[in-house]
Amino acid sequence: MRAITLHINGTDHHLEIEDNWTLLYVLREVLDLTGTKYGCGTNDCGACKVLVNGEPKNSCVLLARNLEGADILTIEGVSHDGHLHPVQQAFVDAGAIQCGYCTPGMVMTSLALLDQDPDPTEEEILKALEGNLCRCTGYEKIVEAVQLTARRMRENAES
Ligand code: FES
Ligand code: FES
């Protein structure tokens, strides 16, 4: 075991970990942050997506021991004071959730995209989300949710 400090959702967590533990394992099994999902475990589905220094990353293939000093954001850190983040609210409003298993990963990727580009085209949204698989929705509603967030952000900025 090694001692490590991980900065997750604005809080430092002092942990004892094994060298081969992934970030996903630490989140779910050590910290009980189960909003980040285990899908494939092989870097293919995006269910385990979190933001590391603002970039969407699959936490199932990141070794926790390499992440000291990184700013890690999980789905649990996205809402504030009991209020959904606008991206989360747009997923609800657009009906972009069915079983919901892919949703945390979709939200994390969408957050990173909108942070870099507040007005992405449909093509850009699909490109950003190509590493996030959904077995239920057919993606149309998910794209709509991202577009809805962008539109609301623009309207808020103008008002
Ligand atoms: S669980 Fe990590 S990419 Fe599928
Ligand atoms: S809503 Fe079920 S996998 Fe996407």
CSV table of C-alpha atoms in Angstrom, one decimal, residues 30-135:
chain,number,residue,atom,x,y,z
A,30,VAL,CA,-13.0,3.2,-1.4
A,31,LEU,CA,-14.9,6.5,-1.5
A,32,ASP,CA,-18.3,5.2,-2.2
A,33,LEU,CA,-18.7,7.7,-5.1
A,34,THR,CA,-20.8,5.3,-7.1
A,35,GLY,CA,-22.2,7.9,-9.6
A,36,THR,CA,-19.3,7.0,-11.8
A,37,LYS,CA,-20.2,3.8,-13.5
A,38,TYR,CA,-18.4,0.6,-14.3
A,39,GLY,CA,-19.3,-0.5,-17.9
A,40,CYS,CA,-16.7,-2.3,-19.9
A,41,GLY,CA,-13.5,-1.7,-17.8
A,42,THR,CA,-11.5,-1.6,-21.0
A,43,ASN,CA,-11.6,2.0,-22.1
A,44,ASP,CA,-14.5,1.5,-24.6
A,45,CYS,CA,-17.8,2.7,-23.2
A,46,GLY,CA,-17.2,6.0,-21.3
A,47,ALA,CA,-19.6,5.1,-18.4
A,48,CYS,CA,-16.6,5.7,-16.1
A,49,LYS,CA,-15.9,9.2,-17.4
A,50,VAL,CA,-14.6,11.9,-15.0
A,51,LEU,CA,-12.8,15.1,-15.6
A,52,VAL,CA,-9.1,15.3,-14.8
A,53,ASN,CA,-7.8,18.8,-15.0
A,54,GLY,CA,-10.9,19.6,-17.0
A,55,GLU,CA,-10.4,16.9,-19.6
A,56,PRO,CA,-12.8,13.9,-19.9
A,57,LYS,CA,-11.0,10.7,-19.0
A,58,ASN,CA,-12.1,7.1,-18.6
A,59,SER,CA,-11.3,6.4,-15.0
A,60,CYS,CA,-11.3,2.6,-15.5
A,61,VAL,CA,-7.9,2.8,-17.1
A,62,LEU,CA,-6.3,5.5,-15.0
A,63,LEU,CA,-4.1,4.4,-12.2
A,64,ALA,CA,-4.9,6.3,-9.0
A,65,ARG,CA,-1.3,6.5,-8.0
A,66,ASN,CA,-0.5,8.7,-11.0
A,67,LEU,CA,-3.1,11.3,-10.1
A,68,GLU,CA,-1.7,13.1,-7.1
A,69,GLY,CA,-2.0,16.8,-7.6
A,70,ALA,CA,-4.7,16.4,-10.3
A,71,ASP,CA,-8.0,18.2,-10.1
A,72,ILE,CA,-10.6,15.4,-10.4
A,73,LEU,CA,-14.3,16.1,-10.9
A,74,THR,CA,-16.9,13.3,-10.7
A,75,ILE,CA,-20.7,13.5,-11.3
A,76,GLU,CA,-21.1,14.0,-7.5
A,77,GLY,CA,-19.3,17.3,-7.7
A,78,VAL,CA,-21.4,18.7,-10.6
A,79,SER,CA,-24.6,19.7,-8.8
A,80,HIS,CA,-24.5,22.5,-6.2
A,81,ASP,CA,-26.6,23.1,-3.1
A,82,GLY,CA,-29.1,20.4,-4.1
A,83,HIS,CA,-29.6,22.0,-7.6
A,84,LEU,CA,-28.8,20.1,-10.7
A,85,HIS,CA,-26.2,21.6,-13.0
A,86,PRO,CA,-27.7,23.1,-16.2
A,87,VAL,CA,-26.3,20.2,-18.2
A,88,GLN,CA,-28.0,17.7,-15.8
A,89,GLN,CA,-31.2,19.7,-16.0
A,90,ALA,CA,-31.1,19.7,-19.8
A,91,PHE,CA,-30.7,15.9,-19.8
A,92,VAL,CA,-33.8,15.6,-17.7
A,93,ASP,CA,-35.8,18.2,-19.8
A,94,ALA,CA,-34.8,16.8,-23.1
A,95,GLY,CA,-35.7,13.2,-22.0
A,96,ALA,CA,-32.1,12.1,-22.7
A,97,ILE,CA,-32.1,9.5,-20.0
A,98,GLN,CA,-33.5,6.0,-20.1
A,99,CYS,CA,-31.7,3.4,-18.0
A,100,GLY,CA,-29.3,6.2,-17.0
A,101,TYR,CA,-26.3,4.0,-16.9
A,102,CYS,CA,-24.4,6.1,-19.4
A,103,THR,CA,-25.7,9.4,-18.2
A,104,PRO,CA,-23.0,10.4,-15.7
A,105,GLY,CA,-20.3,9.8,-18.3
A,106,MET,CA,-22.4,11.7,-20.9
A,107,VAL,CA,-22.8,14.6,-18.6
A,108,MET,CA,-19.1,14.8,-17.8
A,109,THR,CA,-18.1,14.8,-21.5
A,110,SER,CA,-20.8,17.4,-22.2
A,111,LEU,CA,-19.5,19.6,-19.5
A,112,ALA,CA,-16.0,19.5,-20.9
A,113,LEU,CA,-17.2,20.2,-24.4
A,114,LEU,CA,-19.4,23.2,-23.4
A,115,ASP,CA,-16.5,24.6,-21.4
A,116,GLN,CA,-14.3,24.6,-24.5
A,117,ASP,CA,-17.0,25.5,-27.0
A,118,PRO,CA,-20.3,27.0,-25.6
A,119,ASP,CA,-22.0,26.7,-29.0
A,120,PRO,CA,-21.0,23.4,-30.6
A,121,THR,CA,-22.6,22.1,-33.8
A,122,GLU,CA,-24.4,18.8,-33.9
A,123,GLU,CA,-21.4,17.3,-35.6
A,124,GLU,CA,-19.1,18.6,-32.8
A,125,ILE,CA,-21.4,17.2,-30.1
A,126,LEU,CA,-21.4,13.8,-31.8
A,127,LYS,CA,-17.7,13.9,-32.2
A,128,ALA,CA,-17.2,14.8,-28.5
A,129,LEU,CA,-19.5,12.0,-27.4
A,130,GLU,CA,-18.2,9.3,-29.7
A,131,GLY,CA,-16.4,7.7,-26.7
A,132,ASN,CA,-19.6,7.5,-24.7
A,133,LEU,CA,-21.8,4.6,-25.6
A,134,CYS,CA,-25.5,4.5,-24.9
A,135,ARG,CA,-27.6,1.4,-25.5
